[in-house]
Short mmCIF file of C-alpha atoms in Angstrom, two decimals:
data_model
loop_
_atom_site.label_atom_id
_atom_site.label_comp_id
_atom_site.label_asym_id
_atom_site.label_seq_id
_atom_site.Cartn_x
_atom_site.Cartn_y
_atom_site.Cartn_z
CA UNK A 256 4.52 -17.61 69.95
CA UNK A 257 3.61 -16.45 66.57
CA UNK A 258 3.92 -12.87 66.50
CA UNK A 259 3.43 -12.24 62.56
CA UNK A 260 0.60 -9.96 60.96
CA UNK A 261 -2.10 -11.57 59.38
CA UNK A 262 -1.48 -10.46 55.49
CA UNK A 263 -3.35 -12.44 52.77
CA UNK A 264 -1.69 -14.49 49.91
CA UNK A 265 -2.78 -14.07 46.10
CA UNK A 266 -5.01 -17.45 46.97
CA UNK A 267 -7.13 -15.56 49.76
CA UNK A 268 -6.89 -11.94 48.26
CA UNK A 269 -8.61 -13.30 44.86
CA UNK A 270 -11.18 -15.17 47.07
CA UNK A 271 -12.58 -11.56 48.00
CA UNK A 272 -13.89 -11.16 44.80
CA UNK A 273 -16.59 -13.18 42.20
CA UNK A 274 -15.13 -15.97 40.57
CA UNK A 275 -16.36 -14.67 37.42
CA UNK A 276 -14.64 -11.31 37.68
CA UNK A 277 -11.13 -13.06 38.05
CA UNK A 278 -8.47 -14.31 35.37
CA UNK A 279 -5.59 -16.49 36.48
CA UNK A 280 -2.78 -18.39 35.78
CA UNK A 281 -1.97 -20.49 38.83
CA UNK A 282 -1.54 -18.65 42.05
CA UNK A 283 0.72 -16.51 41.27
CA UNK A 284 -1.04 -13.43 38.90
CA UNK A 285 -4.37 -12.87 38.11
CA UNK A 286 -6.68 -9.92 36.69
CA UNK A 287 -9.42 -8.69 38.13
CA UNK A 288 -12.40 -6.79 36.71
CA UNK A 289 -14.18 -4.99 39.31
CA UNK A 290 -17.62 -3.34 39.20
CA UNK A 291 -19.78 -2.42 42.57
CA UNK A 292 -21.76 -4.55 44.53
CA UNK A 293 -22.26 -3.74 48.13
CA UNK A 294 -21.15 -7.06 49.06
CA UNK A 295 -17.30 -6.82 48.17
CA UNK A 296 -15.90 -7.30 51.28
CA UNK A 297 -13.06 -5.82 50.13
CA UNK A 298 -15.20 -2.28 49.23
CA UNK A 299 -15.32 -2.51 53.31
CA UNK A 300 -12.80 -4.06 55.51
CA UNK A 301 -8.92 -3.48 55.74
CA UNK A 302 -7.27 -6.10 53.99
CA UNK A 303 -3.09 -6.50 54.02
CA UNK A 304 -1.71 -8.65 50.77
CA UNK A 305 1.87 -9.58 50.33
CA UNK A 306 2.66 -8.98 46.87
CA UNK A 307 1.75 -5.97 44.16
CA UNK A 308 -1.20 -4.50 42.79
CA UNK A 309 -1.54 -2.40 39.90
CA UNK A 310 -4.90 -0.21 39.92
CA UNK A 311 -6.49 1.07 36.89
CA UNK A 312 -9.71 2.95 37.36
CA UNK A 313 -11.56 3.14 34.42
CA UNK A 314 -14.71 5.12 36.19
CA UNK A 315 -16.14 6.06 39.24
CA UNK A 316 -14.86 7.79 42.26
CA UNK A 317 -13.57 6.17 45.39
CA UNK A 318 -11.23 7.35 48.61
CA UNK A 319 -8.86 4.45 49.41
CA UNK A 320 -7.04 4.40 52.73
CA UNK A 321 -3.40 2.86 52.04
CA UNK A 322 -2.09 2.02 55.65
CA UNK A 323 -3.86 5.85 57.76
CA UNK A 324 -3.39 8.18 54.51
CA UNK A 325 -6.52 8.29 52.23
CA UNK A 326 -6.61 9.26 49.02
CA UNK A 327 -9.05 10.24 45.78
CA UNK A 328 -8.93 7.91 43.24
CA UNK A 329 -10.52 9.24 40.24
CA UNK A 330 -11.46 8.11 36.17
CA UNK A 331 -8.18 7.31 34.54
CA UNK A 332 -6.03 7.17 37.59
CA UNK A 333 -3.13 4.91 38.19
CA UNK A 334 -1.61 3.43 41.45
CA UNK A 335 1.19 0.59 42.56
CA UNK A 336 1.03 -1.32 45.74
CA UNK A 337 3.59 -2.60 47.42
CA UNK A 338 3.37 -5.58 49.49
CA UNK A 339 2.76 -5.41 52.89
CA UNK A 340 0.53 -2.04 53.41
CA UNK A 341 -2.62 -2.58 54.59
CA UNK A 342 -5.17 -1.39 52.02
CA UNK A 343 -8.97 -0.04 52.39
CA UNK A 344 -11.90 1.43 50.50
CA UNK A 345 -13.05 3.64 52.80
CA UNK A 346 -15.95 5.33 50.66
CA UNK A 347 -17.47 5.17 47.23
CA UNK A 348 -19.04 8.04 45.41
CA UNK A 349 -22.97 7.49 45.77
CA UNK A 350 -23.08 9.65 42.49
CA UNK A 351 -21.25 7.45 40.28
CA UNK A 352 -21.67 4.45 42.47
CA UNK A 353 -23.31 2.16 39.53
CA UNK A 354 -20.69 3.16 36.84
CA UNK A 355 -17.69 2.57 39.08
CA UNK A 356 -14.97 0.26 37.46
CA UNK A 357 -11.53 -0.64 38.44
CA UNK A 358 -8.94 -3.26 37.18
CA UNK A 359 -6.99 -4.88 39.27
CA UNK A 360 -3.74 -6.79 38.46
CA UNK A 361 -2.44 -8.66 41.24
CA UNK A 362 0.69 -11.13 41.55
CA UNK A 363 2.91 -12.59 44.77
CA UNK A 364 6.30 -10.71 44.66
CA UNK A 365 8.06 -13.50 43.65
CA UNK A 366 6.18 -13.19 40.31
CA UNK A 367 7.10 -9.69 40.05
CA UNK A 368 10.27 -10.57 40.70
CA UNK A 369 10.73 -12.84 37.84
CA UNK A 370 9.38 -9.91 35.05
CA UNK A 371 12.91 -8.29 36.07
CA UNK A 372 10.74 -4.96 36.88
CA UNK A 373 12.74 -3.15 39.35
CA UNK A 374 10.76 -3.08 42.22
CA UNK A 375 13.32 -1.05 44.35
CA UNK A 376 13.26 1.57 42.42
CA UNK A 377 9.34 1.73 42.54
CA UNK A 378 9.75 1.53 45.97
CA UNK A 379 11.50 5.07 46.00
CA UNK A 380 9.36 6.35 43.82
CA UNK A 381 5.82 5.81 46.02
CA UNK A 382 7.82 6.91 48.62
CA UNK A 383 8.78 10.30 47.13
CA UNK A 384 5.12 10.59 46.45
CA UNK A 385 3.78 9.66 49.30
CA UNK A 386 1.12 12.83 49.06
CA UNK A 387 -0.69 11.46 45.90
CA UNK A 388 0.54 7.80 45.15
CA UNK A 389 -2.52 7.74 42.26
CA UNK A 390 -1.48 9.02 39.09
CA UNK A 391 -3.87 10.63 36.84
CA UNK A 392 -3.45 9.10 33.15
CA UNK A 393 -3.37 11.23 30.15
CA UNK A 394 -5.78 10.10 27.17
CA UNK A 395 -2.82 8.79 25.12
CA UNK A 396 -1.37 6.74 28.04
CA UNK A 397 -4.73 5.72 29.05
CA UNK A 398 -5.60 3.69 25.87
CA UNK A 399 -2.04 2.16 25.82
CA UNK A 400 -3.08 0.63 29.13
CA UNK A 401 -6.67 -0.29 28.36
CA UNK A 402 -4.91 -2.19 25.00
CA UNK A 403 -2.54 -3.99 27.34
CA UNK A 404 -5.11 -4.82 30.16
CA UNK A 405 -7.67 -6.12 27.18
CA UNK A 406 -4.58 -8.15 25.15
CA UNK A 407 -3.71 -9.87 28.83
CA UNK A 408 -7.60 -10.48 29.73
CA UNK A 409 -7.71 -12.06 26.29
CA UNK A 410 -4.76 -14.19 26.54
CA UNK A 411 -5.84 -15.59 29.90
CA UNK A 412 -9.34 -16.44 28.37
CA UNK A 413 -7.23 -18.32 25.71
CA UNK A 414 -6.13 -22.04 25.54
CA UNK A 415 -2.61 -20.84 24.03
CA UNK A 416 0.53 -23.54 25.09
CA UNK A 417 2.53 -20.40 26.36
CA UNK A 418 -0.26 -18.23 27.48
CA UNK A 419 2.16 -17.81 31.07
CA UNK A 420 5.19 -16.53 29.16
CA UNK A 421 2.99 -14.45 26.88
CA UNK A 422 1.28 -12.31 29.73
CA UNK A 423 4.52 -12.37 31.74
CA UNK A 424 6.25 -10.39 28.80
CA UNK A 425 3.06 -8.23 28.56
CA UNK A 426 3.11 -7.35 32.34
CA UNK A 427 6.76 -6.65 32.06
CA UNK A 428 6.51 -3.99 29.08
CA UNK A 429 3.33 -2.93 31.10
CA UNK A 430 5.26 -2.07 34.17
CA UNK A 431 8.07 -0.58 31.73
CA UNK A 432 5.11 1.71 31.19
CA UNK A 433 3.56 2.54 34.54
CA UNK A 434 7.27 3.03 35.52
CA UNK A 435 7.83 5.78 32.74
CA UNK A 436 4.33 7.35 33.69
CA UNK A 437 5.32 7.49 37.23
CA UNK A 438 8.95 8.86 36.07
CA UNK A 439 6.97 12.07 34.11
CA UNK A 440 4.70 12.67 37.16
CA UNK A 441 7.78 12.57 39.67
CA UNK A 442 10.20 14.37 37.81
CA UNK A 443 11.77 17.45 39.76
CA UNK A 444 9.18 16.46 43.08
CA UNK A 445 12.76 15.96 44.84
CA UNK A 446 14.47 19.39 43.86
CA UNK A 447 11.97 20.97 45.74
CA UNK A 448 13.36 23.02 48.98
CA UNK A 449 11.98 22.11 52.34
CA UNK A 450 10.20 25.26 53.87
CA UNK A 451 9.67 25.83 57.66
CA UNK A 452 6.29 25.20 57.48
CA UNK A 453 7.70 21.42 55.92
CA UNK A 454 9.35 20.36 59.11
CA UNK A 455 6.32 19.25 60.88
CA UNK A 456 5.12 17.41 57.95
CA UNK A 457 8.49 15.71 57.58
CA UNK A 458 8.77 14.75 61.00
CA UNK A 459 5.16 12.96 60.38
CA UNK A 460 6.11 11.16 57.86
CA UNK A 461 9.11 9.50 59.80
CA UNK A 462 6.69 9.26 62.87
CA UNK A 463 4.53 7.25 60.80
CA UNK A 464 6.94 4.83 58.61
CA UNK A 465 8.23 4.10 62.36
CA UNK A 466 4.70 3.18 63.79
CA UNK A 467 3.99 0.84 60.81
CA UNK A 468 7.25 -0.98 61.63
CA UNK A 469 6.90 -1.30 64.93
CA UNK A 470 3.32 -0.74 66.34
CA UNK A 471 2.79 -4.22 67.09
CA UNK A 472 5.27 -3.91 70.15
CA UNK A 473 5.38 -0.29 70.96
CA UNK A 474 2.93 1.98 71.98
CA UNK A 475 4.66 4.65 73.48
CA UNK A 476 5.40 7.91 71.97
CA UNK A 477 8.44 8.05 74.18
CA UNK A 478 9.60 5.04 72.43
CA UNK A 479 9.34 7.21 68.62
CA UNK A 480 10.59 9.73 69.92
CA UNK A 481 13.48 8.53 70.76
CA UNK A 482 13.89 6.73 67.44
CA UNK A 483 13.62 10.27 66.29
CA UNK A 484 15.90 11.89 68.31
CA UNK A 485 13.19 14.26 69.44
CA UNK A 486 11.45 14.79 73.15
CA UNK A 487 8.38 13.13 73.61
CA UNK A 488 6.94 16.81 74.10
CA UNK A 489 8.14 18.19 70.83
CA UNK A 490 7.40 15.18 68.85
CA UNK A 491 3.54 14.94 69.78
CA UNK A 492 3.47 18.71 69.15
CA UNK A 493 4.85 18.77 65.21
CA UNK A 494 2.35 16.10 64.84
CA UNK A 495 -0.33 17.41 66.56
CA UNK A 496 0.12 20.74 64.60
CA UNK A 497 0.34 18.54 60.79
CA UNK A 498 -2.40 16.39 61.11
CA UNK A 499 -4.99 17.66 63.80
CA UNK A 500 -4.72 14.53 64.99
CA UNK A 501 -2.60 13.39 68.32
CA UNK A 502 0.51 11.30 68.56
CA UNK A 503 -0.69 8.76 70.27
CA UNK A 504 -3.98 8.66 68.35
CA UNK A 505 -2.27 7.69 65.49
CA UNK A 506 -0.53 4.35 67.68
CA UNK A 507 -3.83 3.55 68.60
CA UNK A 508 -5.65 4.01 64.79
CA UNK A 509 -2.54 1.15 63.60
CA UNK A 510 -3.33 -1.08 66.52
CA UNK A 511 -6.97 -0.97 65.80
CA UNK A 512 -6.18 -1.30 61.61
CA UNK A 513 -3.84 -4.10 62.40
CA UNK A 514 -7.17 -5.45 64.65
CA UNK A 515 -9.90 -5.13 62.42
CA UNK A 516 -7.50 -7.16 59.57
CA UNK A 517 -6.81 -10.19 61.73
CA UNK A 518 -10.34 -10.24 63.15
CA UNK A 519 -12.09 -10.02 59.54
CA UNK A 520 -9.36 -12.47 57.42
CA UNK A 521 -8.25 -15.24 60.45
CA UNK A 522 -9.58 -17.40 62.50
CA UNK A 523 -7.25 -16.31 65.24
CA UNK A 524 -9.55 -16.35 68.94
CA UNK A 525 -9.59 -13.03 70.01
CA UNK A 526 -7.96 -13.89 72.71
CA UNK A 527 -5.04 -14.42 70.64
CA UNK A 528 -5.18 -11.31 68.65
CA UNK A 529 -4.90 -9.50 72.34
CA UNK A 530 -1.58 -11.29 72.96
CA UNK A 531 -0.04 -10.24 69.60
CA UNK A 532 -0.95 -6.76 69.96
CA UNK A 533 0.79 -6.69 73.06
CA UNK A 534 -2.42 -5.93 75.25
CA UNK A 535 -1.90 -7.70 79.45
CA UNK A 536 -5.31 -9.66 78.45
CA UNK A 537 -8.44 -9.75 76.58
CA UNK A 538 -10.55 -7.69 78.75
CA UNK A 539 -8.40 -4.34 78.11
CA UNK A 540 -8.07 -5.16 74.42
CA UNK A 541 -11.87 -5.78 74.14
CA UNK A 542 -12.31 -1.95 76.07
CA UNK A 543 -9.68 -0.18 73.76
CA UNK A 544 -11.12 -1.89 70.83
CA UNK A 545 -15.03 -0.68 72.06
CA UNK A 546 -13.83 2.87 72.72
CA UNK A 547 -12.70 3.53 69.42
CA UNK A 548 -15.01 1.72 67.33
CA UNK A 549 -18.23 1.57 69.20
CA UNK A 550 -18.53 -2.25 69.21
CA UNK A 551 -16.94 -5.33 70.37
CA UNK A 552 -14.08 -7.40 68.40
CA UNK A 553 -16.38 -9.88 68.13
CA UNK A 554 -19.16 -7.83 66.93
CA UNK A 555 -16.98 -6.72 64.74
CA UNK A 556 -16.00 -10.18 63.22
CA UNK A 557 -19.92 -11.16 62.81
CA UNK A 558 -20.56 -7.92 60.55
#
């Protein structure tokens, strides 16, 4: 049986948004210029995509949940997906609701692949900065990236022969520059000592990179824990004491993440959605789901 998360290609991801707000070149990178309107369905519902997106906010004021961590993201602020995180706007700023705009440039990996941008090494840098993966822009570095988003809107608007090769050079030297931006921001973040008031932080942070792996199948905090190397006791304690927030209510806020994305983006019959989350049948699933969201999964998929 197909076990896989639901996660949205560039196709389906682009489909979220106006026609008229999105510039392509095949189905493998497009830009997208992105002002409010209540009925973005992607201002709303969890969405997971399986290649990269660069942010650019240009104005405005919105929280954005990446995976259970939410974050500000303010004017002039920077951020860099990586595939397979699933990504939310949880609220926007009522008081700068109508001037809110956002760029988004979004390709499949094996696009970014080809621009010879070293993705691992972005990896390790989001992951060092897990605690603000938005970087705030300085006014030089800002117009440098409002140039380059403007020359590649431009050149996708155009009828040039080698328009393709021309904004995959431009995305390159533009990732050359997010990458030296995120280099300035993160430089000495990992020469900081760990303090004792760290460890239960740290231990989080492994808690939670091991429930996004594996909370499809396990839902025991026995079974982190002993990932961990910790006692089941110990481990819901240094959690409960970081966050506020219960070990095994963080299991259950994945499960119902991974939920809400498969009920809002598939088709898959509920039913279905049970048996991949590892629930005995659709009745409990429908009862967990109800308890922690107030309505049914299929209330849920008519909103």
């Amino acid at each position: 049986m197909e076990k896989q998360m639901h996660t949205l290609d560039l196709v389906q991801f682009r489909s979220l948004f106006p026609v008229s707000a999105c510039l392509s070149i095949g189905n493998d990178v497009c830009l997208i210029d992105v002002r409010y309107d209540k009925s973005l369905s992607v201002l709303e519902y969890p969405c997971r995509f399986d290649g990269f997106l660069a942010f650019f906010c240009a104005s405005g004021h919105i929280k954005v949940m990446i995976n259970l961590v939410e974050f500000d993201v303010v004017e002039n602020s920077l951020f860099v997906y990586m595939p397979g995180n699933i990504i939310s706007v949880t609220e926007v700023d009522e008081k700068c609701r109508d001037s809110l705009e956002f760029t988004v440039i979004a390709m499949t990996a094996d696009y970014m692949e080809s621009l010879n941008v070293n993705t691992a090494r972005l990896a390790e840098k989001r992951m060092r900065l897990q605690a603000c993966p938005f970087f705030f822009m300085r006014d030089d570095e800002r117009m440098i990236a409002k140039r380059y988003v403007t020359l590649a809107a431009e050149i996708l608007r155009s009828g040039l022969t080698y328009k393709r090769e021309s904004v995959s050079l431009l995305l390159s030297s533009f990732f050359s520059l997010a990458g030296g931006v995120m280099e300035e921001r993160t430089e000495g973040f990992h020469l900081a000592a760990p303090t004792a008031t760290d460890r239960g932080k740290a231990v989080f942070e492994r808690f939670l990179a091991a429930v996004s792996e594996y909370y499809m199948d396990e839902r025991s905090v026995s079974f982190y824990a002993g990932i961990l190397c910790l006692t089941p006791k110990y481990l819901s304690r240094l959690v409960k004491s970081a966050t506020g927030k219960s070990a095994p209510e963080w299991i259950d806020d994945y499960v119902i993440l991974e939920a809400k994305n498969m009920l809002k983006y598939s088709d898959i019959q509920i039913k279905e959605i049970a048996s991949r989350l590892h629930f005995p049948d659709s009745a409990t699933f429908h009862k967990f789901f109800r308890k922690r969201t107030g309505m049914t999964p299929g209330a849920y998929r008519k909103l």
